[in-house]
């Protein structure tokens, strides 16, 4: 079975600081994609960053980067220079093999404080 | 309109009513999805359509009936719902259904069943 676990239901960070959200997953597939999605209070879910399992280099998108540890099945998201607009629910998701489904974590609610 | 749109944004219906949720994507994608988002639960995939053909139906009760008349439009017809069906219903689209494609989400319809 494929699973995604986000062990931090809530986190907070001061504006301009760095925060790391954790995600662990399990799959028996060799090739898969991992995603971080963000859902702000306005509710529209948007993709933050994605990582292909075969790529050793960690993905980065501006202030967002991941620490992908394939052996440990860990996929954490680092947000640098946090901004108030980063306040949102963050979901980690896995899509593996022939599965048409994204497997989702429960999410981490991040509050960026001024 | 850009991206993925959903109407209505809010819906209150009685258990004996019939209503429909509408989703439209303006991205030229070939796949569309319905998700149910409830508090404290992972996103639940309900239906997947690829090129207007239903390819996934995750044991969803028959009181939910999807319709995909073309690759840009997706409907979810609702009838005789239960209070536990109250949730946020998200529509998403992607370029294809293979696991590498990211999904683009609409803002959701907040459904309350009374």
PDB file of C-alpha atoms in Angstrom, chain A residues 31-33 35 37 39 42-45 47 50 91 95-97 99-102 104-106, chain B residues 4 9 35 37 40-43 45 55-56 58 88 97 99-100 102-103 105-108 110:
ATOM      1  CA  UNK A  31       9.522   5.494 -10.192  1.00  0.00           C
ATOM      2  CA  UNK A  32       7.149   8.008  -8.764  1.00  0.00           C
ATOM      3  CA  UNK A  33       6.532  11.686  -8.318  1.00  0.00           C
ATOM      4  CA  UNK A  35       4.349  16.897  -4.841  1.00  0.00           C
ATOM      5  CA  UNK A  37       0.533  21.536  -2.792  1.00  0.00           C
ATOM      6  CA  UNK A  39      -4.107  25.556  -0.088  1.00  0.00           C
ATOM      7  CA  UNK A  42      -9.222  31.126  -0.123  1.00  0.00           C
ATOM      8  CA  UNK A  43      -9.150  27.356  -0.791  1.00  0.00           C
ATOM      9  CA  UNK A  44      -7.672  27.086  -4.294  1.00  0.00           C
ATOM     10  CA  UNK A  45      -5.061  24.365  -4.165  1.00  0.00           C
ATOM     11  CA  UNK A  47       1.212  23.200  -6.850  1.00  0.00           C
ATOM     12  CA  UNK A  50       7.364  18.489  -7.483  1.00  0.00           C
ATOM     13  CA  UNK A  91      -0.225  18.922   1.475  1.00  0.00           C
ATOM     14  CA  UNK A  95       1.810   9.458  -7.403  1.00  0.00           C
ATOM     15  CA  UNK A  96       3.485   6.179  -8.209  1.00  0.00           C
ATOM     16  CA  UNK A  97       3.648   3.625 -10.966  1.00  0.00           C
ATOM     17  CA  UNK A  99      -1.609   4.509 -10.175  1.00  0.00           C
ATOM     18  CA  UNK A 100      -3.885   7.240 -11.442  1.00  0.00           C
ATOM     19  CA  UNK A 101      -4.379   8.434  -7.901  1.00  0.00           C
ATOM     20  CA  UNK A 102      -2.541  10.992  -5.938  1.00  0.00           C
ATOM     21  CA  UNK A 104      -2.403  12.634  -0.025  1.00  0.00           C
ATOM     22  CA  UNK A 105      -1.178  13.412   3.442  1.00  0.00           C
ATOM     23  CA  UNK A 106      -3.431  15.032   6.026  1.00  0.00           C
TER      24      UNK A 106
ATOM     25  CA  UNK B   4     -10.226  25.805 -13.346  1.00  0.00           C
ATOM     26  CA  UNK B   9     -18.984  28.296  -4.601  1.00  0.00           C
ATOM     27  CA  UNK B  35     -12.346  15.174  -4.983  1.00  0.00           C
ATOM     28  CA  UNK B  37     -12.243  17.285   1.099  1.00  0.00           C
ATOM     29  CA  UNK B  40      -9.164  15.712   9.395  1.00  0.00           C
ATOM     30  CA  UNK B  41      -9.188  13.379   6.370  1.00  0.00           C
ATOM     31  CA  UNK B  42      -6.951  13.089   3.326  1.00  0.00           C
ATOM     32  CA  UNK B  43      -8.416  14.263   0.060  1.00  0.00           C
ATOM     33  CA  UNK B  45     -10.586  10.974  -5.030  1.00  0.00           C
ATOM     34  CA  UNK B  55     -11.496   5.764 -15.815  1.00  0.00           C
ATOM     35  CA  UNK B  56     -11.799   5.738 -12.056  1.00  0.00           C
ATOM     36  CA  UNK B  58     -13.627   4.998  -6.124  1.00  0.00           C
ATOM     37  CA  UNK B  88     -15.651  20.879   0.146  1.00  0.00           C
ATOM     38  CA  UNK B  97      -3.618  10.823 -16.248  1.00  0.00           C
ATOM     39  CA  UNK B  99       1.597   9.942 -12.709  1.00  0.00           C
ATOM     40  CA  UNK B 100       3.961  12.685 -13.787  1.00  0.00           C
ATOM     41  CA  UNK B 102       0.456  17.817 -11.813  1.00  0.00           C
ATOM     42  CA  UNK B 103      -3.146  18.630 -11.172  1.00  0.00           C
ATOM     43  CA  UNK B 105      -7.492  22.711  -8.892  1.00  0.00           C
ATOM     44  CA  UNK B 106     -10.579  24.846  -8.823  1.00  0.00           C
ATOM     45  CA  UNK B 107     -11.598  26.865  -5.763  1.00  0.00           C
ATOM     46  CA  UNK B 108     -14.121  24.274  -4.655  1.00  0.00           C
ATOM     47  CA  UNK B 110     -18.622  24.212  -0.086  1.00  0.00           C
TER      48      UNK B 110
END
